[in-house]
Coordinates of C-alpha atoms in Angstrom, one line a residue:
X256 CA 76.8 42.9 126.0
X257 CA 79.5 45.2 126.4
X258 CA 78.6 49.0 127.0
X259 CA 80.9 51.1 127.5
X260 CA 82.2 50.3 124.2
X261 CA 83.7 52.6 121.6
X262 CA 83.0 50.9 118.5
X263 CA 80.1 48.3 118.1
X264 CA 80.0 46.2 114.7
X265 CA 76.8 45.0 113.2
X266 CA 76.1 41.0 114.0
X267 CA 73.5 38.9 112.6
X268 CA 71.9 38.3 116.1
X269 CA 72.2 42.5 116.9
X270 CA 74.6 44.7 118.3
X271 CA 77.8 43.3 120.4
X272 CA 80.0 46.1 121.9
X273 CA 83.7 45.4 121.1
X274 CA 85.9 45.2 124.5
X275 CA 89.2 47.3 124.9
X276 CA 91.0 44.3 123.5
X277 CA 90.1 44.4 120.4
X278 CA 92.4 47.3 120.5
X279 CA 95.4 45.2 120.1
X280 CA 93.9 43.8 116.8
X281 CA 95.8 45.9 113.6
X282 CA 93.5 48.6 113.2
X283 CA 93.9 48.6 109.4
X284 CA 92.5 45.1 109.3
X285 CA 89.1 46.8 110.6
X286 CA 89.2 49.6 109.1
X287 CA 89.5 47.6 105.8
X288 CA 87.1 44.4 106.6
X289 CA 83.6 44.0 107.6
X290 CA 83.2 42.0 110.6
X291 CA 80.1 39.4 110.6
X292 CA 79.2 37.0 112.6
X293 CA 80.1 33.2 111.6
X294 CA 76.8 30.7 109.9
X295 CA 78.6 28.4 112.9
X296 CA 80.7 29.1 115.6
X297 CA 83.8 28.0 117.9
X298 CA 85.2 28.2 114.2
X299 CA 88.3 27.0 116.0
X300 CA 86.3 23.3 116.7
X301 CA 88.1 20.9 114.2
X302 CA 84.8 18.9 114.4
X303 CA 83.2 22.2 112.7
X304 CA 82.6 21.0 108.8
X305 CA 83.0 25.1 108.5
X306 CA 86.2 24.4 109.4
X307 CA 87.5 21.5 107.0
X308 CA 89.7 22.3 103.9
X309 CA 87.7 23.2 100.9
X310 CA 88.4 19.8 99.4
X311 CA 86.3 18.2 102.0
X312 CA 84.0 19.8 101.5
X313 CA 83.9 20.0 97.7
X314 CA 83.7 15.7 97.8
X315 CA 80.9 15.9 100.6
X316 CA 78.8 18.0 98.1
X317 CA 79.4 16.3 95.1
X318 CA 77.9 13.5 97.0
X319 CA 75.1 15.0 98.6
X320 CA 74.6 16.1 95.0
X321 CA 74.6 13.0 93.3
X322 CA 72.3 11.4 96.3
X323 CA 69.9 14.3 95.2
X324 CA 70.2 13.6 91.2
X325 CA 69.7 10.2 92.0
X326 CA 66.2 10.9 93.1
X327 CA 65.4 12.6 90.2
X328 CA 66.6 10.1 87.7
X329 CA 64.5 7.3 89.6
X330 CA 61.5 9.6 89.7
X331 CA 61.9 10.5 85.7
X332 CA 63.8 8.2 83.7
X333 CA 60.7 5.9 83.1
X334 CA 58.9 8.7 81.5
X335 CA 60.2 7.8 77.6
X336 CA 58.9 4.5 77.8
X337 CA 55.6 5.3 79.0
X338 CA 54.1 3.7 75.4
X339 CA 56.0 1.0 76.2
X340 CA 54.1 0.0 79.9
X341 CA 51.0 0.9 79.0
X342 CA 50.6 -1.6 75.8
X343 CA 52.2 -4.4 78.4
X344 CA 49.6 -3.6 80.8
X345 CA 46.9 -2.5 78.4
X346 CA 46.4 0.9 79.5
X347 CA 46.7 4.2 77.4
X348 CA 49.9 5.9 77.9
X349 CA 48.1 9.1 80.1
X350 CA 47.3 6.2 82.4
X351 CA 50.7 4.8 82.8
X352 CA 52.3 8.1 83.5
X353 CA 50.3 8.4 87.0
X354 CA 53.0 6.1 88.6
X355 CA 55.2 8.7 87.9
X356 CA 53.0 11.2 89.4
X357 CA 52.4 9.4 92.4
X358 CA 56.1 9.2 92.9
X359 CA 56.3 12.8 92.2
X360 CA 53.8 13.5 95.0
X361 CA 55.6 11.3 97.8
X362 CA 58.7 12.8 96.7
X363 CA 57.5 16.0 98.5
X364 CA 55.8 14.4 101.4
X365 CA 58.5 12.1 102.8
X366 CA 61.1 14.6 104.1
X367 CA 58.4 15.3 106.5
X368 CA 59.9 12.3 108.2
X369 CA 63.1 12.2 107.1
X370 CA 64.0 15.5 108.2
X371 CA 63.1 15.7 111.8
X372 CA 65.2 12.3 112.0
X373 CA 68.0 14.3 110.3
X374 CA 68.2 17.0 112.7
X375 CA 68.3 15.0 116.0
X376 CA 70.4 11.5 114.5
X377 CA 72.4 13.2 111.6
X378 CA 72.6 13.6 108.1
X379 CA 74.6 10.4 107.2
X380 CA 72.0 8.1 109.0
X381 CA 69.3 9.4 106.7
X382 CA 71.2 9.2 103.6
X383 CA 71.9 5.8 104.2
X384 CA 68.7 4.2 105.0
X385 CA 67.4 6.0 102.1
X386 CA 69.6 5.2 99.6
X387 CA 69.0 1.3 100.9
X388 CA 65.0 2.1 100.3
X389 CA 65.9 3.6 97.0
X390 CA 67.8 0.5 95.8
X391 CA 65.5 -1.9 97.3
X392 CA 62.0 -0.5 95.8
X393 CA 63.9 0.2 92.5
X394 CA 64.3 -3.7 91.6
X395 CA 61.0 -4.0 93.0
X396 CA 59.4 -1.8 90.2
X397 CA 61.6 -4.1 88.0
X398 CA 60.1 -7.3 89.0
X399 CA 56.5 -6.6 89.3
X400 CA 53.6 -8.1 86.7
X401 CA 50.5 -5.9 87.8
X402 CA 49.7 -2.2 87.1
X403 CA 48.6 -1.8 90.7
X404 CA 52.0 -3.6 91.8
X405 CA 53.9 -1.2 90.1
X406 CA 52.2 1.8 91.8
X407 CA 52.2 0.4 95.7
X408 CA 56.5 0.0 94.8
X409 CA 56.6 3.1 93.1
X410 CA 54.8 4.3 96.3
X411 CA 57.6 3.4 98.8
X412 CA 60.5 4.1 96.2
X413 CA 58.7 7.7 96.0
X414 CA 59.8 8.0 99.9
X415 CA 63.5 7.5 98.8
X416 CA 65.1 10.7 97.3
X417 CA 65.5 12.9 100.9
X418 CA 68.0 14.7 99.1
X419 CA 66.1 17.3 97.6
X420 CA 65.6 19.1 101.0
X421 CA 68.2 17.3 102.7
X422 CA 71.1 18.3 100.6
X423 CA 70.7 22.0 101.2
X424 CA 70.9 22.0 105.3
X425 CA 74.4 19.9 104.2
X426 CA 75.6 22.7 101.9
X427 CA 74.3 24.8 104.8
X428 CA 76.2 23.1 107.4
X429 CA 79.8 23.6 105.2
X430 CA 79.6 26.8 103.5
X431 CA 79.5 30.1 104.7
X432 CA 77.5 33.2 103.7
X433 CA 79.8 34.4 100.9
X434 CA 80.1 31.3 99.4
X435 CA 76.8 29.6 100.2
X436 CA 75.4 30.9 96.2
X437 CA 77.9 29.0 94.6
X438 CA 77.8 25.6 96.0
X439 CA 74.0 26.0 96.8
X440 CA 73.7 26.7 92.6
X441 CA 75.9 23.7 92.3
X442 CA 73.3 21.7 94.7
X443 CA 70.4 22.9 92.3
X444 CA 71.9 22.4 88.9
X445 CA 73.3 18.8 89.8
X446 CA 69.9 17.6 91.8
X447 CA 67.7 19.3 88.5
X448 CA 70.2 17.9 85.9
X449 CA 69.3 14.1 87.4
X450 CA 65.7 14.9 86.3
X451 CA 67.4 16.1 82.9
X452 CA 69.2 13.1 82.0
X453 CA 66.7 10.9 83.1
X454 CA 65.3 10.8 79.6
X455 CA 68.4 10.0 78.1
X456 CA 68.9 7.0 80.1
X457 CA 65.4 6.0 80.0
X458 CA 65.5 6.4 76.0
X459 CA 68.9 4.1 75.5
X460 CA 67.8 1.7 78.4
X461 CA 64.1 1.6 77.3
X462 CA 64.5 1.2 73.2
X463 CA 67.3 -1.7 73.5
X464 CA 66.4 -3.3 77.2
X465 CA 62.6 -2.7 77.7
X466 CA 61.4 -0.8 80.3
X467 CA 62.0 -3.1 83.6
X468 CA 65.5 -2.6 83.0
X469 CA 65.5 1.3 83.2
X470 CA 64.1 0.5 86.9
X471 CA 67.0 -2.3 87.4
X472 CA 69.5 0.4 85.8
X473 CA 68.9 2.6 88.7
X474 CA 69.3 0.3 91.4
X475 CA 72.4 -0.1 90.0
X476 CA 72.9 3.4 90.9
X477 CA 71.5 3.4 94.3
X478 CA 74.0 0.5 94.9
X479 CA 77.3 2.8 94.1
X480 CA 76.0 5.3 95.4
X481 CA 75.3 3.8 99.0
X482 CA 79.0 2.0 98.9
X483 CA 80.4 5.3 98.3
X484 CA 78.4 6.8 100.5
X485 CA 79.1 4.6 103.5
X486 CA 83.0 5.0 103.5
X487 CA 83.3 8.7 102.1
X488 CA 80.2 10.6 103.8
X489 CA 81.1 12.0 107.0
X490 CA 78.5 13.5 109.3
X491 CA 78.1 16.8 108.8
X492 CA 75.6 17.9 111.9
X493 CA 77.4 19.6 114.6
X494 CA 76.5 21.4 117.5
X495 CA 79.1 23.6 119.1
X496 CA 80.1 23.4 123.0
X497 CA 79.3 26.4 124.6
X498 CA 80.2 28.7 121.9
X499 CA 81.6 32.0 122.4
X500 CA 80.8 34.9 120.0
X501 CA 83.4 34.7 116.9
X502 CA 83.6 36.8 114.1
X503 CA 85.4 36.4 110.2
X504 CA 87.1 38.8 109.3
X505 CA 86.0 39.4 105.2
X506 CA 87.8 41.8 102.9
X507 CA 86.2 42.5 99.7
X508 CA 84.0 39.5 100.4
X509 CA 87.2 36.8 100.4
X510 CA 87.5 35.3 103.4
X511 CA 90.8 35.7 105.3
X512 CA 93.1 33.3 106.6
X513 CA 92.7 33.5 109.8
X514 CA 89.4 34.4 112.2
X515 CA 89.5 37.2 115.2
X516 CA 87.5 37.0 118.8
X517 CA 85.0 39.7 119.0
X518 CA 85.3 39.4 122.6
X519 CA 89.3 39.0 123.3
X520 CA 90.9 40.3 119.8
X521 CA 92.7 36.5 119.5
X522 CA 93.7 36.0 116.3
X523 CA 92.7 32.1 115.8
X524 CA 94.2 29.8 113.7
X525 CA 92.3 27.6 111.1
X526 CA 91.3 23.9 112.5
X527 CA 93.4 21.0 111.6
X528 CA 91.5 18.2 110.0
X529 CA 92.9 14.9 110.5
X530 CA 92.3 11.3 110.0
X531 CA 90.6 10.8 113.3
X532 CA 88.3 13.2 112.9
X533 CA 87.7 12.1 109.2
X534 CA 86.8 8.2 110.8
X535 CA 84.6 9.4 113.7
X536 CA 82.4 11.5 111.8
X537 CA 82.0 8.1 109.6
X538 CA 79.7 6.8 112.7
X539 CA 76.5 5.7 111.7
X540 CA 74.8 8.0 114.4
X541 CA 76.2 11.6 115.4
X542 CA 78.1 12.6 118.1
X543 CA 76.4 15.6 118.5
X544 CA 73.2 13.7 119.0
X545 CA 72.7 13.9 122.2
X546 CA 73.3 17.6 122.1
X547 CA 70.3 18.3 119.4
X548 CA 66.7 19.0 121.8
X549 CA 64.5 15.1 122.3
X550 CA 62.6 14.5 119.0
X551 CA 58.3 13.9 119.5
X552 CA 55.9 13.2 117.5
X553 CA 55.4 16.8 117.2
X554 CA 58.5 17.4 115.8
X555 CA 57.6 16.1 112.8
X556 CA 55.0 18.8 111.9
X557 CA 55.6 21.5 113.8
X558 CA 58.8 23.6 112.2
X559 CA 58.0 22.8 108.4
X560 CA 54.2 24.4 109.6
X561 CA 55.7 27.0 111.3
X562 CA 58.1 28.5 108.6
X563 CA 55.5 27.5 105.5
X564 CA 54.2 31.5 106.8
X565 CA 57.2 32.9 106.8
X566 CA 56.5 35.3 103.6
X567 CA 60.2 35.2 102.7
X568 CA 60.3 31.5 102.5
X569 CA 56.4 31.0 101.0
X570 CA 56.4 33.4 98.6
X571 CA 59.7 32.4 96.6
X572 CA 58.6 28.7 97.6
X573 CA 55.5 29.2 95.6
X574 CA 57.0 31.0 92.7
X575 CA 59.7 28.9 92.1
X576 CA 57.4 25.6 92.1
X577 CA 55.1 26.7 90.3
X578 CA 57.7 27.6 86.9
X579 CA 59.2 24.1 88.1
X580 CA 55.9 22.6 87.4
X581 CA 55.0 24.2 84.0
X582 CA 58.7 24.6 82.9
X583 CA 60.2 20.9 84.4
X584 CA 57.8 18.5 86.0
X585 CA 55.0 19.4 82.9
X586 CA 57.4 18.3 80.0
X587 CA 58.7 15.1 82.0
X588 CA 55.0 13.3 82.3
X589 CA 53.7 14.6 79.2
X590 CA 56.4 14.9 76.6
X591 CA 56.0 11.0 75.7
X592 CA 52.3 11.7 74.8
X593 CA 52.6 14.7 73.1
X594 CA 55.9 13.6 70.8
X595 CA 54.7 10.4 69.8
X596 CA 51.3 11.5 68.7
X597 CA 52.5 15.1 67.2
X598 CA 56.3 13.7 65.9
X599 CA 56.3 9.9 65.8
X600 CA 59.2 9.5 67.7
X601 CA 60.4 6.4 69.4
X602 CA 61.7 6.3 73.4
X603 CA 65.1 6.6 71.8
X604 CA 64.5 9.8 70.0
X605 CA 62.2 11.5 72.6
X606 CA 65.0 10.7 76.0
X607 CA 67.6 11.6 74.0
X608 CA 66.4 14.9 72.4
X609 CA 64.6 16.3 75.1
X610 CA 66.9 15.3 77.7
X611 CA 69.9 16.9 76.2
X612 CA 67.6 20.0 75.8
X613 CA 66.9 19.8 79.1
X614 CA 70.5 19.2 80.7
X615 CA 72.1 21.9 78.0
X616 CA 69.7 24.5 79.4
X617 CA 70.0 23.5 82.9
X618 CA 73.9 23.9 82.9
X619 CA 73.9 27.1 81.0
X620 CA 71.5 28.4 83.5
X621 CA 73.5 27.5 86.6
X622 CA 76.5 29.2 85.0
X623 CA 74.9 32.4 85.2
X624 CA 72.7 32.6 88.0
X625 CA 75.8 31.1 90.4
X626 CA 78.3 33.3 90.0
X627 CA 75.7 36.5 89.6
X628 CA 73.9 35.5 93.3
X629 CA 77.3 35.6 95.1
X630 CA 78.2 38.8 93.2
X631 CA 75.6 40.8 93.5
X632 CA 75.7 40.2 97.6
X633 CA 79.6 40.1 97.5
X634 CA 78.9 44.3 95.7
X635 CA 76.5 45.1 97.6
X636 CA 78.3 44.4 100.7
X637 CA 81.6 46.2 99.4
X638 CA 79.2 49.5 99.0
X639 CA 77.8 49.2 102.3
X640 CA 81.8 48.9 103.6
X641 CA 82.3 51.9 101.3
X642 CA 79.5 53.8 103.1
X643 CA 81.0 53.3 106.3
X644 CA 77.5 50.8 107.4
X645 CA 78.5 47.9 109.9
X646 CA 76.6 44.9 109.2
X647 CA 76.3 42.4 106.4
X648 CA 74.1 43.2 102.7
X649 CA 70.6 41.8 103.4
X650 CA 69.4 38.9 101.5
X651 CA 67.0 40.6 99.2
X652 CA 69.9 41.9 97.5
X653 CA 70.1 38.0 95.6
X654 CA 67.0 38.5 94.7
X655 CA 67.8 40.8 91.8
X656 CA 69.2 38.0 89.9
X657 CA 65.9 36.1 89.2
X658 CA 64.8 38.8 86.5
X659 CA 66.3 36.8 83.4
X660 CA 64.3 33.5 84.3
X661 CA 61.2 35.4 85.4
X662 CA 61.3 37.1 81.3
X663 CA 62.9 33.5 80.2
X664 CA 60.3 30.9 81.4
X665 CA 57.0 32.7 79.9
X666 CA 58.2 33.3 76.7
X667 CA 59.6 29.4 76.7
X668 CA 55.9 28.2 77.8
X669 CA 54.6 30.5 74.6
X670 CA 56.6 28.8 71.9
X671 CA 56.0 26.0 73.5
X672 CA 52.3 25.5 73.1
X673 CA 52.7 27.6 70.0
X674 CA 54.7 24.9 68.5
X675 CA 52.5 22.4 69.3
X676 CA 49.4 23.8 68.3
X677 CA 50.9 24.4 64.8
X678 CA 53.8 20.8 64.5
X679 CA 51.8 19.8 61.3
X680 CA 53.6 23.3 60.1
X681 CA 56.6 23.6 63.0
X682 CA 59.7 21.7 63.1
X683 CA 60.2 19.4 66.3
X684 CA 63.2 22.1 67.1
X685 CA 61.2 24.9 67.8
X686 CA 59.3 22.9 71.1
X687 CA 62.4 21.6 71.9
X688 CA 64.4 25.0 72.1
X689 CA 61.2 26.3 74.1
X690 CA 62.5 23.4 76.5
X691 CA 65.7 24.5 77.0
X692 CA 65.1 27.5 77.1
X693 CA 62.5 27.5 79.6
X694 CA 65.3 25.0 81.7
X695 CA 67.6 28.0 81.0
X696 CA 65.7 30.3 82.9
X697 CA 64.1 28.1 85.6
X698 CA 67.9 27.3 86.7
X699 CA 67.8 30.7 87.5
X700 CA 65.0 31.2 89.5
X701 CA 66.1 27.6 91.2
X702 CA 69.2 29.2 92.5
X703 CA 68.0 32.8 93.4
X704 CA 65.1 31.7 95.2
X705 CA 66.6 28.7 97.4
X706 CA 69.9 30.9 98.3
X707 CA 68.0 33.7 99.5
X708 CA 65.1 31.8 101.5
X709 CA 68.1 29.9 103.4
X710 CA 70.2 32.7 103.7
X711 CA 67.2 34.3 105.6
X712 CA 66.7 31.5 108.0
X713 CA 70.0 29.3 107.6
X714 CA 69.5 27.9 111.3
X715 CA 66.9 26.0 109.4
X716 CA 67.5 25.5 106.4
X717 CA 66.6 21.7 106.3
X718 CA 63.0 23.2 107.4
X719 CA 63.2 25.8 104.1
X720 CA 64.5 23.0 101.6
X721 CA 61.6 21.4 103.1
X722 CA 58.8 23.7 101.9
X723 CA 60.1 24.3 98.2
X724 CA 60.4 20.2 98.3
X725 CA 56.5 19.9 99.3
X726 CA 55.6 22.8 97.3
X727 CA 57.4 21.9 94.3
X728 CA 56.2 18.1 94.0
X729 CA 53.1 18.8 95.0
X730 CA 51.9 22.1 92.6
X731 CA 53.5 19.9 89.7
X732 CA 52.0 16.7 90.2
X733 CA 48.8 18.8 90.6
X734 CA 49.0 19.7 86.7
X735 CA 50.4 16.7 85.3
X736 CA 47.6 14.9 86.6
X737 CA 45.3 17.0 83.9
X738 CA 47.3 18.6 81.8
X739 CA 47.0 16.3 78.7
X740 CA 43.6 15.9 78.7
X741 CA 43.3 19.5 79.2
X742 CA 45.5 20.6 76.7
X743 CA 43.7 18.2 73.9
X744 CA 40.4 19.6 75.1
X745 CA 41.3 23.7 74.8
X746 CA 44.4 23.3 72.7
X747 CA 48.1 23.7 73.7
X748 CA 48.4 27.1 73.0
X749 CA 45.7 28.6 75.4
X750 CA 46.8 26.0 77.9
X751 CA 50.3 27.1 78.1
X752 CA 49.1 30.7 78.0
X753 CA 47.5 30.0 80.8
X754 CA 50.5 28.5 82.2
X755 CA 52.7 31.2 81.8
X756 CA 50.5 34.1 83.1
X757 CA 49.8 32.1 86.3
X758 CA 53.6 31.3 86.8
X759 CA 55.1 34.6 85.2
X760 CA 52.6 37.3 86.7
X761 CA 50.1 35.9 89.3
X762 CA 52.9 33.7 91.3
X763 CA 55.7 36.5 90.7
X764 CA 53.4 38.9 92.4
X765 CA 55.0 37.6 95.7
X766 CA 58.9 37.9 95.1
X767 CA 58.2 41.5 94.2
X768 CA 56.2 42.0 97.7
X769 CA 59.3 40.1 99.5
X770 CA 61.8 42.1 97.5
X771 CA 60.2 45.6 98.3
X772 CA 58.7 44.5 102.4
X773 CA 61.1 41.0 102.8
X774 CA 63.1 42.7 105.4
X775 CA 60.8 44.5 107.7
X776 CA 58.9 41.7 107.5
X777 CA 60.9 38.8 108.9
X778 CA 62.3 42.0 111.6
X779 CA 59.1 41.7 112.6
X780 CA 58.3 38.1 112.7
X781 CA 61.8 38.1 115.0
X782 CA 60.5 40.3 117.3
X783 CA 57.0 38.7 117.7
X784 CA 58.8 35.6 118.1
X785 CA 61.5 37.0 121.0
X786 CA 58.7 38.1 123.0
X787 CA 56.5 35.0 122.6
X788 CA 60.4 33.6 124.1
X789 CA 60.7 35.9 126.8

């Protein structure tokens, strides 16, 4: 670190003094930009995906967001035509829909694998074998004759979707800070709205096919999806060589064209991205592998255990899955029950209508809380440049935006149990509103809550995605396994009462002690950890 500096700008590792070059930079390009430091460096490395043109990374995401969507329209898209397998294997419908919990549950324990394999052999590895699995143990649910069958495949095709952690350390791996809310909401809306259309599908393909087909359907999917996927996904892990200390230059929170040295003051011009580099990273191991530190047995515990007590990635972690449970996961295992005895409605009529509410509200949702993450921290970082402070906004400032899904997702859960307490005197709309609306606001808190926990720890951000995976899968198949029986046994309404006080007041309780102590908090867990280091 350079002393005898003049001027020292604000990094996101500390201080760095600015050497007596950066006096031949134009002075009015500092004096009107905030310097941080880069989410990856040697930005000038054409094998950085920071570094590819937008459009690259646009088509890498979409993927990476369809891989993810996937995994929820292969968890979900049976759940319409629950009536349907449990009078072929004569069991009540409650019954049948614990193959969809049991999926749900391995959903959130197999990235404990997956990841750790991720890290050291690359992203592209992982999606492939997994996409394979997925397609293989798809058809398998298709062609079984046994109840017990059906839950060992749906077992194994549980361990298929890595996605839903995975695809967040790739949108961490291409976008940087200022942009990260935006494709991250993207991520979200896309990997929730599989789960949402799910019913559709499983209502057209389940009324006019029968139920095995639904199953064969999305193998069918797995298939394109893996094709695509083995000629269009490039590797996205990347390890710098050596990297010296770079810094982007941001004005107004727009990223410039070019990126300055905070050492030497070089101006640096933006990596070219060519076909070569396009057909290497299509390898079906990394390059950078043998850079990334030996994988052990250990590895696959130790930095999902570590960073589960980090309060700023357990606390939003918990919140979010628990209003994913009551406001998603809830709804998809039970909504076949419920509608059938309550409405009468066929598989048609129940995937179409409450998937449609579910993917209207989900969108709408993502259209607010996307742009309003990336704007609040794009404002507060203008005010801090207004101020005259060094140094980037701090990522409690995103937090802010979860308010309308924390009012949103409550009041859903009320009509909802309202309505179906009274449906002898409701219309079917009313619990289907309470759906979207609930979807509405848990988009919402889905994008507020994974943007900030990465942006607090995006060095491992595989590790974070991890956590609200396991948390999320595991809190909701927790209820769904009960919540039928329960609600028939107290009633809907008290049950969903219940619901929302637990999710809307007892589990917010811990965003607003992360939004008030979030950043002396993980200062200090930084400094316990640099002298357990030293």
């Amino acid at each position: 670190m350079l002393r005898d500096s003049k001027r020292s700008s604000e990094h996101d590792e500390g201080d760095i003094g600015t050497s007596p070059a950066v006096a031949d930079v134009d002075e009015a390009q500092i004096q009107n930009a905030t310097v941080h430091q880069p989410d990856t460096m040697s930005s000038e490395d054409p094998n950085n995906p920071m570094r590819w043109p937008l459009w690259v990374k646009v088509v890498i995401l979409i993927q990476c967001s369809l891989l993810a969507a996937i995994g929820g329209l292969n968890t979900a898209s049976i759940n319409p035509a629950l009536v349907q397998l449990g009078k072929e294997f004569g069991i009540s419908t409650v019954h049948a829909s614990y193959q969809t919990t049991v999926c749900i549950a391995l959903n959130g324990v197999a990235p404990w694998l997956w990841i750790p394999l991720a890290k050291k052999y690359g992203r592209r590895p992982v999606y492939l074998c997994t996409t394979l699995l997925g397609f293989g143990t798809a058809l398998a649910c298709a062609y079984t004759h046994t109840y017990a069958h059906l839950i060992v495949a749906r077992v194994f095709n549980g361990f298929f979707p890595v996605a839903f952690a995975l695809g967040a350390t790739t949108v961490t791996d291409l976008f940087p800070n200022h942009q990260r809310g935006r494709a991250m909401g993207f991520f979200t809306i896309t990997m929730s709205t599989g789960s949402h259309v799910a019913p559709i599908v499983g209502g057209l393909v389940g009324q006019y096919l029968g139920w095995r087909w639904i199953f064969k359907f999305v193998s069918i999917v797995d298939a394109f999806l893996f094709i695509t996927s083995l000629f269009c996904l490039p590797e996205t892990l990347y390890v710098p060589p050596n990297p010296p200390l770079r810094s982007r230059i941001y004005d107004s929170g727009v990223e410039q064209k070019q990126t300055v040295d905070a050492m030497t003051g070089s101006s640096l011009k933006r990596a070219q991205f060519t076909k070569e580099i396009y057909f290497k990273r299509l390898g079906f191991l990394s390059a950078d592998r043998h850079k990334t530190p030996p994988l052990s047995p250990i590895a696959f515990l130790v930095g999902t255990f570590k960073i589960i007590w980090y309060p700023s990635v357990i606390l939003p972690a918990l919140y979010y899955s628990t209003q994913y449970g009551f406001a998603s996961i809830l709804p998809a295992v039970t909504v076949a029950a419920i509608f059938t005895a309550a409405y009468k409605w066929s598989t048609l009529t129940i995937g179409l209508t409450y998937g449609a509410a579910l993917t209207i509200g989900g969108i709408l949702g993502e259209f607010f809380a996307g742009w309003v993450v990336d704007l609040l921290l794009i404002r507060a970082q203008n005010r801090r440049q207004i101020s005259g402070k060094a140094g980037k906004a701090e990522p409690e400032v995103r937090l802010w935006a979860i308010w309308p899904g924390e009012f949103l997702v409550p009041a859903a859960l009320l009509i909802y149990g309202f309505a179906l307490t009274n449906h002898a005197h409701v219309s079917w709309f009313a619990p289907i509103f309470a759906i979207g609306l609930g979807c509405f606001g848990l988009q919402i808190i889905t994008t507020t809550c994974y943007t900030y926990s990465i942006d607090c720890y995006r060095d491992r951000a595989g590790e974070v995605a991890q956590v609200f995976n396991f948390t999320r899968q595991i809190i909701g198949m927790t209820f769904a396994f009960y919540s039928v029986n329960l609600g028939e046994e107290i009633g809907w309404w008290a049950l969903f009462l219940m619901y929302s006080l637990l999710g809307g007041v007892a589990a917010f309780i811990g965003v607003l002690l992360v939004m008030w102590k979030g950043r002396e908090w993980r200062s200090k867990i930084q400094a316990w950890e640099e002298t357990r280091t030293i």
